[in-house]
Amino acid sequence: TIASARGTGTATCVDISMTGARFAGQLPPLQVGDEVQITGEKNIAVPGTVRWIREDNIGVEFKVAEMTAAASNRLRYLVGKGRSMANAA
């Protein structure tokens, strides 16, 4: 889920790194510079800023300094998992 002051939408993470991610899906009417909260698991929210928008895709830069320890640890896990899957392909 991606939430902002403009609304909430459901999206899929298409690409992820420790500094940001690309999302696609049913997004709220966002603009570059909007602050967002990304949630996918209970009690874990990742704050970010929309950096680009192309059709139904957005690029979000994570606000690493504002993340909780749980969010940071989960992000590290997901990025590591993505690298493992890419290396196996």
Tab-separated table of N, CA and C in Angstrom, residues 39-83:
chain	number	residue	atom	x	y	z
A	39	THR	N	3.576	0.563	2.963
A	39	THR	CA	3.361	-0.524	3.912
A	39	THR	C	3.014	-1.789	3.148
A	40	GLY	N	3.422	-2.894	3.694
A	40	GLY	CA	3.100	-4.179	3.093
A	40	GLY	C	2.975	-5.243	4.154
A	41	GLU	N	3.484	-4.924	5.307
A	41	GLU	CA	3.448	-5.847	6.422
A	41	GLU	C	3.014	-5.097	7.670
A	42	LYS	N	2.393	-5.804	8.562
A	42	LYS	CA	1.899	-5.196	9.790
A	42	LYS	C	3.036	-4.522	10.563
A	43	ASN	N	2.791	-3.306	10.977
A	43	ASN	CA	3.717	-2.526	11.812
A	43	ASN	C	5.023	-2.137	11.126
A	44	ILE	N	5.104	-2.252	9.802
A	44	ILE	CA	6.311	-1.820	9.093
A	44	ILE	C	5.899	-0.825	8.010
A	45	ALA	N	6.353	0.413	8.170
A	45	ALA	CA	6.077	1.464	7.192
A	45	ALA	C	7.395	2.093	6.777
A	46	VAL	N	7.560	2.280	5.488
A	46	VAL	CA	8.780	2.880	4.961
A	46	VAL	C	8.426	4.260	4.401
A	47	PRO	N	9.015	5.312	4.970
A	47	PRO	CA	8.743	6.655	4.457
A	47	PRO	C	9.575	6.940	3.215
A	48	GLY	N	9.017	7.732	2.312
A	48	GLY	CA	9.755	8.056	1.099
A	48	GLY	C	9.223	9.303	0.419
A	49	THR	N	9.887	9.653	-0.673
A	49	THR	CA	9.515	10.807	-1.481
A	49	THR	C	9.415	10.371	-2.936
A	50	VAL	N	8.347	10.743	-3.607
A	50	VAL	CA	8.188	10.417	-5.027
A	50	VAL	C	9.203	11.239	-5.813
A	51	ARG	N	10.049	10.559	-6.591
A	51	ARG	CA	11.080	11.240	-7.380
A	51	ARG	C	10.754	11.298	-8.863
A	52	TRP	N	9.974	10.337	-9.377
A	52	TRP	CA	9.554	10.385	-10.780
A	52	TRP	C	8.253	9.614	-10.952
A	53	ILE	N	7.526	9.948	-12.025
A	53	ILE	CA	6.258	9.296	-12.356
A	53	ILE	C	6.246	9.064	-13.863
A	54	ARG	N	5.952	7.810	-14.267
A	54	ARG	CA	5.800	7.460	-15.685
A	54	ARG	C	4.628	6.500	-15.808
A	55	GLU	N	3.546	6.980	-16.401
A	55	GLU	CA	2.319	6.200	-16.572
A	55	GLU	C	1.878	5.648	-15.222
A	56	ASP	N	1.825	4.311	-15.069
A	56	ASP	CA	1.385	3.741	-13.792
A	56	ASP	C	2.570	3.276	-12.937
A	57	ASN	N	3.735	3.879	-13.139
A	57	ASN	CA	4.940	3.568	-12.353
A	57	ASN	C	5.412	4.817	-11.634
A	58	ILE	N	5.931	4.619	-10.431
A	58	ILE	CA	6.555	5.722	-9.706
A	58	ILE	C	7.894	5.263	-9.143
A	59	GLY	N	8.801	6.211	-9.008
A	59	GLY	CA	10.073	5.969	-8.346
A	59	GLY	C	10.049	6.672	-7.001
A	60	VAL	N	10.368	5.939	-5.952
A	60	VAL	CA	10.347	6.478	-4.599
A	60	VAL	C	11.738	6.382	-3.988
A	61	GLU	N	12.215	7.493	-3.469
A	61	GLU	CA	13.463	7.505	-2.710
A	61	GLU	C	13.099	7.317	-1.245
A	62	PHE	N	13.681	6.299	-0.612
A	62	PHE	CA	13.388	6.041	0.786
A	62	PHE	C	14.049	7.079	1.686
A	63	LYS	N	13.388	7.402	2.768
A	63	LYS	CA	13.946	8.293	3.782
A	63	LYS	C	14.589	7.404	4.850
A	64	VAL	N	15.776	6.945	4.537
A	64	VAL	CA	16.460	5.956	5.373
A	64	VAL	C	16.617	6.457	6.802
A	65	ALA	N	16.935	7.713	6.991
A	65	ALA	CA	17.158	8.257	8.335
A	65	ALA	C	15.893	8.241	9.184
A	66	GLU	N	14.720	8.182	8.548
A	66	GLU	CA	13.450	8.207	9.281
A	66	GLU	C	12.853	6.816	9.484
A	67	MET	N	13.504	5.772	8.980
A	67	MET	CA	12.972	4.416	9.098
A	67	MET	C	13.144	3.874	10.512
A	68	THR	N	12.175	3.069	10.908
A	68	THR	CA	12.329	2.328	12.159
A	68	THR	C	13.333	1.209	11.935
A	69	ALA	N	13.846	0.651	13.014
A	69	ALA	CA	14.781	-0.464	12.893
A	69	ALA	C	14.120	-1.642	12.178
A	70	ALA	N	12.856	-1.904	12.478
A	70	ALA	CA	12.143	-3.018	11.835
A	70	ALA	C	12.031	-2.799	10.334
A	71	ALA	N	11.725	-1.578	9.917
A	71	ALA	CA	11.609	-1.278	8.482
A	71	ALA	C	12.962	-1.403	7.797
A	72	SER	N	13.993	-0.909	8.421
A	72	SER	CA	15.337	-0.992	7.854
A	72	SER	C	15.791	-2.439	7.707
A	73	ASN	N	15.554	-3.245	8.731
A	73	ASN	CA	15.933	-4.661	8.677
A	73	ASN	C	15.153	-5.406	7.599
A	74	ARG	N	13.869	-5.113	7.471
A	74	ARG	CA	13.058	-5.771	6.447
A	74	ARG	C	13.524	-5.364	5.046
A	75	LEU	N	13.867	-4.101	4.877
A	75	LEU	CA	14.368	-3.624	3.594
A	75	LEU	C	15.665	-4.340	3.231
A	76	ARG	N	16.567	-4.471	4.189
A	76	ARG	CA	17.824	-5.201	3.930
A	76	ARG	C	17.534	-6.640	3.490
A	77	TYR	N	16.584	-7.278	4.156
A	77	TYR	CA	16.215	-8.648	3.804
A	77	TYR	C	15.669	-8.721	2.375
A	78	LEU	N	14.746	-7.816	2.031
A	78	LEU	CA	14.138	-7.846	0.698
A	78	LEU	C	15.151	-7.567	-0.400
A	79	VAL	N	16.042	-6.610	-0.166
A	79	VAL	CA	17.077	-6.314	-1.162
A	79	VAL	C	17.995	-7.516	-1.327
A	80	GLY	N	18.397	-8.141	-0.227
A	80	GLY	CA	19.250	-9.332	-0.299
A	80	GLY	C	18.565	-10.479	-1.013
A	81	LYS	N	17.280	-10.658	-0.771
A	81	LYS	CA	16.511	-11.707	-1.423
A	81	LYS	C	16.444	-11.457	-2.934
A	82	GLY	N	16.252	-10.197	-3.311
A	82	GLY	CA	16.202	-9.845	-4.729
A	82	GLY	C	17.521	-10.129	-5.416
A	83	ARG	N	18.629	-9.835	-4.749
A	83	ARG	CA	19.943	-10.110	-5.332
A	83	ARG	C	20.151	-11.614	-5.503
